[in-house]
Amino acid sequence: MKKIISLILVMALALVVFSGCVSKAPPVEDTAGNSGDTAAPKYKMTFIVKSMAASFFLDVIEGAKAAAKDLNIELNCVGPETPFSVEEQIQIIEQSITDGVDGVIVIPADSEAITTAIEKCNDANIPVVTPNTKANGGDVVTWIGADNVEVGYTLGKIMCESINGKGNVVLLEGTPGNSTAEERTEGYKKAIDEYPDVVLLDSQPANFEREAGMTLMENFLQMYDNIDACGSGNKDMTMGAIEAAKNANRLEEIKFITFDTDEDVIAGIQSGEVFATGNQDPFSQGYLSVAAMFAHLGGCRLPSIMHLPMKVIDSTNIDDFVASQN
Amino acid sequence: MAGKNNLRINLKSVYDFSTIFVLLVVMIFFAVANKIITGYDYLSVSNIATIINQASFLAVIGMAQMLTILVVGINLSIGSVMAFSAMLCGPLLLESSSYSPLLGPLAMIGISALIGLLNGVLNTKLKIPSFIATFGTMFIFRGLAWIIAGNTVHFRIKPEIRFLAQGQILSIGRFTINMSIIVCIIVVILLTFLLKKTTLGRKIYFSGSNPVAAEFSGISVDKIVITTFIIAGALNGFCGVLYTAKVNACDASMYTGSHFDAVSVALLGGVSLAGGSGNVWGCAIGALIVSAIQNGLNTLQVPSEYQTLVLGVLIILSVFFNDWLTNKKMDITSENDLISRKEKDVSHA
């Protein structure tokens, strides 16, 4: 009897869980951009992200779908089942070639490995656009994104300016070995080098994680009596670090510079806990890459690199930013 | 003869503290290395307080893992279950919610206990090894957390909940005792009571160390394993509450590094993967070792590329050292048993 009850409970849990899953977000979504009365979609495109389970890429997809709707494109947004699996991305591209799409837009999970798939598209005369992350080979129509070294450099300059070019700073790095993490750190350090009176006390990894950021900041606070500013590779580490600073009653003395614009960062800027943040604008990355592909298919010539300017958000423009988000 | 025997018994009690010994070695290593390289005082009161406060959360995670390991299992889904339950109950935890601050945490614990039940049933009734079952549920619940929450972050947690992790109880000089230490001690006491003083506890150890014998002596091993998974699940949910309280926020990608922490704390704490061996205090010390290492790497300013490497090497060394000490202890214990049995035989004769 108990066995049956436990089984029923398990089944019920599974049912609740899976029903939620099916109705809300199937992994592959078709957006036929016709709003009812318009003609059949002119172009068919595949949009491949690195992962369907990361907020950043969900925002990219949102932008891509908006463009598909505006331009009447049949857009298929897909991501590998295993997040960041380049093998699956390659399979999806091969499938797209078989399906005869007009264009492939892919954010490579691996800049090197993706080239074979891009070359296959080249052979099949299907144009490729790579937003966000560059591919190391193959013919690509254009790359659209923010350069991570540039991102780190800009944030680094803001950090140094925030303390009037004089003081002690620490850096929270992302996961060791991750190119985004390393490039952003490189950028930060490049900026700090330009300010002779800014001392980089320490720069260590906290793996892009909130709790790791908090632990690292606790250790920094323990080691250094004077920290004037703290730069970070993403917002999770910063938000953790802010909690550490709050507990040590040292929030006031430290200016936090970070990256990404989720709700908690926006609230942090509004309350003054975060000094400034950068926005890579995933929505625009998605929107513009679909639009770029559309323009290319229509015969326009595009530059091979399209830099999206990084937007810096601080207390001066936070209200405008929030207004633009809604 | 008696003198030699006493010496052996003393040695045995030394080996009993093998995890403490490892902790001391780690701390002395970093203290000396810091003195030489950075000049930083690693053993200062305030740094020790930092290490202990950081360890208290790790210890609770480690104990959740230990329970599963005791019944010859392993739980890879800890972080995912935390994320899933936090995403379901997140709105209840917020400062802005009008519900009682007890509701959210209790719901998280309940949901996690149910998932523990699911893991346990998969493991026993469907005969899926726990490594594979929880490997699967790890993806399932992380995925579900994403589906429920997308990219929303629940932040600004109720102060009553935050108190669990961040409340500062008292400061003695530069040594601050956080509520998390008290919470950790309460969990340690409750679990020690459960494992040492109740029949369920004894059955858990027995089922883990020798499931066949346990089955033959009339214990329903499956039932014990499922119960253990449920308790571990509830504790897992509580970890989620603590984590959320600690960082004042939760999102679907929270604590992806959980398996590393949970498994290494349990292993360093002397919990044997063979099952049936390990104790709560070991876990607490294992957590101290992990946070002493992390703090040490930070204070030494080890370059980021090397930290991962060093962490791995230190974990293997400490587990090896701990095993070696434990084996030594076992040798002495069995020799002592032999000696005392012989003495008994003599006195009987």
Tab-separated table of C-alpha atoms in Angstrom, chain B residues 19-276:
chain	number	residue	atom	x	y	z
B	19	THR	CA	40.382	14.722	9.547
B	20	ILE	CA	41.379	17.279	12.143
B	21	PHE	CA	44.951	16.355	11.427
B	22	VAL	CA	44.463	17.015	7.711
B	23	LEU	CA	42.866	20.347	8.572
B	24	LEU	CA	45.852	21.289	10.718
B	25	VAL	CA	48.298	20.318	7.971
B	26	VAL	CA	46.368	22.418	5.412
B	27	MET	CA	46.237	25.409	7.753
B	28	ILE	CA	49.879	25.204	8.732
B	29	PHE	CA	50.833	24.902	5.068
B	30	PHE	CA	48.944	28.058	4.128
B	31	ALA	CA	50.094	29.916	7.219
B	32	VAL	CA	53.748	29.225	6.404
B	33	ALA	CA	53.301	29.831	2.663
B	34	ASN	CA	51.534	33.126	3.363
B	35	LYS	CA	54.214	34.256	5.813
B	36	ILE	CA	56.906	33.590	3.239
B	37	ILE	CA	55.197	34.772	0.042
B	38	THR	CA	52.716	37.508	0.931
B	39	GLY	CA	53.432	38.280	4.573
B	40	TYR	CA	49.714	37.983	5.247
B	41	ASP	CA	48.675	36.636	8.650
B	42	TYR	CA	46.607	33.608	7.630
B	43	LEU	CA	46.023	32.496	11.218
B	44	SER	CA	44.737	35.869	12.426
B	45	VAL	CA	41.554	35.677	14.484
B	46	SER	CA	39.489	37.509	11.911
B	47	ASN	CA	40.684	35.307	9.052
B	48	ILE	CA	39.892	32.164	11.044
B	49	ALA	CA	36.437	33.612	11.702
B	50	THR	CA	36.003	34.159	7.946
B	51	ILE	CA	36.994	30.556	7.259
B	52	ILE	CA	34.606	29.168	9.868
B	53	ASN	CA	31.697	31.316	8.706
B	54	GLN	CA	32.268	30.262	5.111
B	55	ALA	CA	32.540	26.621	6.140
B	56	SER	CA	29.218	26.545	7.950
B	57	PHE	CA	27.229	26.602	4.716
B	58	LEU	CA	29.520	24.053	3.066
B	59	ALA	CA	29.109	21.749	6.052
B	60	VAL	CA	25.328	21.585	5.634
B	61	ILE	CA	25.710	20.806	1.905
B	62	GLY	CA	28.295	18.148	2.777
B	63	MET	CA	25.962	16.529	5.305
B	64	ALA	CA	23.170	16.318	2.725
B	65	GLN	CA	25.627	14.535	0.465
B	66	MET	CA	26.921	12.347	3.300
B	67	LEU	CA	23.467	10.917	4.040
B	68	THR	CA	23.195	9.699	0.462
B	69	ILE	CA	26.727	8.314	0.469
B	70	LEU	CA	26.029	6.412	3.710
B	71	VAL	CA	23.545	4.235	1.833
B	72	VAL	CA	26.045	3.677	-0.999
B	73	GLY	CA	24.708	6.429	-3.179
B	74	ILE	CA	25.800	9.774	-4.498
B	75	ASN	CA	23.676	12.806	-5.186
B	76	LEU	CA	24.634	14.936	-8.170
B	77	SER	CA	21.342	16.811	-8.257
B	78	ILE	CA	21.871	18.964	-5.144
B	79	GLY	CA	22.426	22.286	-6.941
B	80	SER	CA	19.656	21.659	-9.469
B	81	VAL	CA	17.136	20.770	-6.787
B	82	MET	CA	18.074	23.951	-4.927
B	83	ALA	CA	17.519	25.991	-8.071
B	84	PHE	CA	14.225	24.246	-8.900
B	85	SER	CA	12.712	24.575	-5.443
B	86	ALA	CA	13.930	28.152	-5.130
B	87	MET	CA	12.404	29.069	-8.485
B	88	LEU	CA	9.057	27.504	-7.533
B	89	CYS	CA	8.961	29.161	-4.125
B	90	GLY	CA	11.034	32.269	-4.903
B	91	PRO	CA	8.108	34.715	-4.832
B	92	LEU	CA	7.224	33.520	-1.305
B	93	LEU	CA	10.707	34.345	-0.049
B	94	LEU	CA	10.683	37.961	-1.140
B	95	GLU	CA	10.478	40.932	1.144
B	96	SER	CA	7.514	42.114	-0.897
B	97	SER	CA	5.464	38.957	-0.332
B	98	SER	CA	2.822	39.091	2.350
B	99	TYR	CA	3.125	35.427	3.310
B	100	SER	CA	4.700	34.236	6.524
B	101	PRO	CA	8.486	33.919	6.245
B	102	LEU	CA	8.084	30.282	7.275
B	103	LEU	CA	5.983	29.315	4.267
B	104	GLY	CA	8.594	29.675	1.517
B	105	PRO	CA	11.373	27.768	3.287
B	106	LEU	CA	8.993	24.992	4.380
B	107	ALA	CA	7.664	24.662	0.835
B	108	MET	CA	11.228	24.455	-0.505
B	109	ILE	CA	12.101	21.772	2.029
B	110	GLY	CA	8.919	19.843	1.199
B	111	ILE	CA	9.469	19.976	-2.552
B	112	SER	CA	13.083	18.892	-2.162
B	113	ALA	CA	12.024	16.015	0.097
B	114	LEU	CA	9.615	14.904	-2.650
B	115	ILE	CA	12.444	14.990	-5.165
B	116	GLY	CA	14.490	12.973	-2.657
B	117	LEU	CA	11.669	10.450	-2.724
B	118	LEU	CA	11.815	10.433	-6.524
B	119	ASN	CA	15.595	9.882	-6.461
B	120	GLY	CA	15.166	7.142	-3.875
B	121	VAL	CA	12.461	5.344	-5.844
B	122	LEU	CA	14.491	5.573	-9.052
B	123	ASN	CA	17.422	4.127	-7.143
B	124	THR	CA	15.677	1.276	-5.353
B	125	LYS	CA	12.497	0.334	-7.194
B	126	LEU	CA	13.755	0.949	-10.710
B	127	LYS	CA	17.246	-0.257	-9.770
B	128	ILE	CA	18.948	2.723	-11.407
B	129	PRO	CA	22.298	3.392	-9.717
B	130	SER	CA	22.059	6.655	-7.801
B	131	PHE	CA	24.910	8.164	-9.831
B	132	ILE	CA	22.847	7.780	-12.999
B	133	ALA	CA	19.467	8.550	-11.412
B	134	THR	CA	20.678	11.798	-9.862
B	135	PHE	CA	22.749	12.593	-12.969
B	136	GLY	CA	19.433	12.520	-14.826
B	137	THR	CA	17.471	14.464	-12.223
B	138	MET	CA	20.297	17.007	-12.136
B	139	PHE	CA	19.517	17.922	-15.758
B	140	ILE	CA	15.757	17.572	-15.348
B	141	PHE	CA	15.462	19.967	-12.440
B	142	ARG	CA	18.006	22.469	-13.766
B	143	GLY	CA	16.061	22.479	-17.003
B	144	LEU	CA	12.768	22.897	-15.177
B	145	ALA	CA	14.194	25.743	-13.137
B	146	TRP	CA	15.025	27.499	-16.410
B	147	ILE	CA	11.591	26.786	-17.824
B	148	ILE	CA	9.818	28.144	-14.755
B	149	ALA	CA	12.002	31.188	-14.327
B	150	GLY	CA	13.643	31.993	-17.637
B	151	ASN	CA	15.930	34.864	-16.772
B	152	THR	CA	14.103	36.275	-13.789
B	153	VAL	CA	16.057	36.802	-10.611
B	154	HIS	CA	14.219	36.775	-7.300
B	155	PHE	CA	16.031	39.220	-5.069
B	156	ARG	CA	15.602	41.087	-1.801
B	157	ILE	CA	14.770	38.194	0.446
B	158	LYS	CA	12.757	38.568	3.653
B	159	PRO	CA	15.018	39.709	6.513
B	160	GLU	CA	13.765	36.873	8.730
B	161	ILE	CA	15.074	34.347	6.186
B	162	ARG	CA	18.297	36.269	5.621
B	163	PHE	CA	18.904	36.159	9.349
B	164	LEU	CA	19.433	32.378	9.044
B	165	ALA	CA	22.614	32.937	7.084
B	166	GLN	CA	23.709	36.483	7.780
B	167	GLY	CA	22.500	37.368	11.241
B	168	GLN	CA	25.495	38.437	13.302
B	169	ILE	CA	25.070	36.921	16.721
B	170	LEU	CA	28.021	38.266	18.598
B	171	SER	CA	31.535	39.515	18.128
B	172	ILE	CA	34.317	38.597	20.475
B	173	GLY	CA	37.152	40.889	19.534
B	174	ARG	CA	37.541	40.416	15.797
B	175	PHE	CA	35.811	37.029	15.870
B	176	THR	CA	32.269	37.342	14.596
B	177	ILE	CA	29.831	34.499	15.031
B	178	ASN	CA	27.229	34.437	12.296
B	179	MET	CA	23.845	32.778	12.568
B	180	SER	CA	25.026	30.339	9.879
B	181	ILE	CA	27.419	28.812	12.423
B	182	ILE	CA	24.583	28.307	14.904
B	183	VAL	CA	22.386	26.818	12.175
B	184	CYS	CA	25.202	24.488	11.191
B	185	ILE	CA	25.707	23.371	14.786
B	186	ILE	CA	21.966	22.708	15.174
B	187	VAL	CA	21.969	20.575	12.010
B	188	VAL	CA	25.045	18.732	13.261
B	189	ILE	CA	23.343	17.969	16.592
B	190	LEU	CA	20.063	16.880	14.979
B	191	LEU	CA	21.816	14.608	12.508
B	192	THR	CA	24.129	13.175	15.146
B	193	PHE	CA	21.065	12.349	17.198
B	194	LEU	CA	19.324	10.807	14.203
B	195	LEU	CA	22.294	8.709	13.164
B	196	LYS	CA	23.637	7.653	16.558
B	197	LYS	CA	20.646	7.528	18.879
B	198	THR	CA	17.755	6.258	16.794
B	199	THR	CA	17.127	2.826	15.334
B	200	LEU	CA	16.670	4.456	11.939
B	201	GLY	CA	20.218	5.812	12.209
B	202	ARG	CA	21.635	2.414	13.042
B	203	LYS	CA	19.689	0.867	10.202
B	204	ILE	CA	21.071	3.484	7.798
B	205	TYR	CA	24.653	2.602	8.743
B	206	PHE	CA	23.934	-1.127	8.677
B	207	SER	CA	22.128	-1.003	5.314
B	208	GLY	CA	25.000	0.990	3.889
B	209	SER	CA	27.858	-1.109	5.158
B	210	ASN	CA	26.309	-4.475	4.418
B	211	PRO	CA	22.982	-4.399	2.571
B	212	VAL	CA	22.785	-8.174	2.185
B	213	ALA	CA	23.247	-8.845	5.881
B	214	ALA	CA	20.797	-6.051	6.671
B	215	GLU	CA	18.185	-7.555	4.377
B	216	PHE	CA	18.681	-10.990	6.007
B	217	SER	CA	18.304	-9.552	9.462
B	218	GLY	CA	14.873	-8.310	8.556
B	219	ILE	CA	15.595	-4.686	7.580
B	220	SER	CA	13.850	-3.518	4.454
B	221	VAL	CA	16.915	-1.959	2.869
B	222	ASP	CA	14.905	-0.296	0.087
B	223	LYS	CA	12.730	1.414	2.633
B	224	ILE	CA	15.758	2.646	4.561
B	225	VAL	CA	17.418	3.902	1.376
B	226	ILE	CA	14.284	5.757	0.290
B	227	THR	CA	13.867	7.266	3.764
B	228	THR	CA	17.488	8.390	3.696
B	229	PHE	CA	17.009	9.992	0.278
B	230	ILE	CA	13.945	11.823	1.591
B	231	ILE	CA	15.822	13.159	4.624
B	232	ALA	CA	18.764	14.111	2.403
B	233	GLY	CA	16.294	15.799	0.053
B	234	ALA	CA	14.775	17.830	2.872
B	235	LEU	CA	18.253	18.882	3.973
B	236	ASN	CA	19.009	19.724	0.345
B	237	GLY	CA	15.969	22.015	0.342
B	238	PHE	CA	17.213	23.634	3.511
B	239	CYS	CA	20.569	24.236	1.789
B	240	GLY	CA	18.614	26.050	-0.906
B	241	VAL	CA	17.033	28.267	1.750
B	242	LEU	CA	20.441	28.966	3.289
B	243	TYR	CA	22.001	29.723	-0.079
B	244	THR	CA	19.203	32.113	-1.002
B	245	ALA	CA	19.437	33.729	2.419
B	246	LYS	CA	23.181	34.056	2.047
B	247	VAL	CA	23.332	35.744	-1.341
B	248	ASN	CA	20.002	37.550	-0.914
B	249	ALA	CA	18.761	36.287	-4.265
B	250	CYS	CA	18.035	33.201	-6.285
B	251	ASP	CA	17.982	32.460	-9.981
B	252	ALA	CA	17.760	29.372	-12.146
B	253	SER	CA	21.513	29.074	-12.591
B	254	MET	CA	22.288	29.223	-8.878
B	255	TYR	CA	25.087	27.144	-7.424
B	256	THR	CA	26.164	25.196	-10.502
B	257	GLY	CA	29.381	24.330	-8.655
B	258	SER	CA	27.481	22.407	-6.012
B	259	HIS	CA	28.673	18.901	-6.774
B	260	PHE	CA	32.279	19.868	-6.362
B	261	ASP	CA	31.609	21.410	-2.962
B	262	ALA	CA	29.273	18.706	-1.701
B	263	VAL	CA	31.345	15.747	-2.829
B	264	SER	CA	34.688	17.154	-1.724
B	265	VAL	CA	33.380	18.136	1.712
B	266	ALA	CA	32.011	14.640	2.269
B	267	LEU	CA	35.160	12.926	0.980
B	268	LEU	CA	37.513	15.145	2.963
B	269	GLY	CA	35.301	14.539	5.974
B	270	GLY	CA	36.186	10.877	5.780
B	271	VAL	CA	32.864	9.633	4.409
B	272	SER	CA	33.569	6.413	2.545
B	273	LEU	CA	32.084	6.001	-0.927
B	274	ALA	CA	31.731	2.293	-0.107
B	275	GLY	CA	28.866	3.271	2.176
B	276	GLY	CA	28.059	2.837	5.836
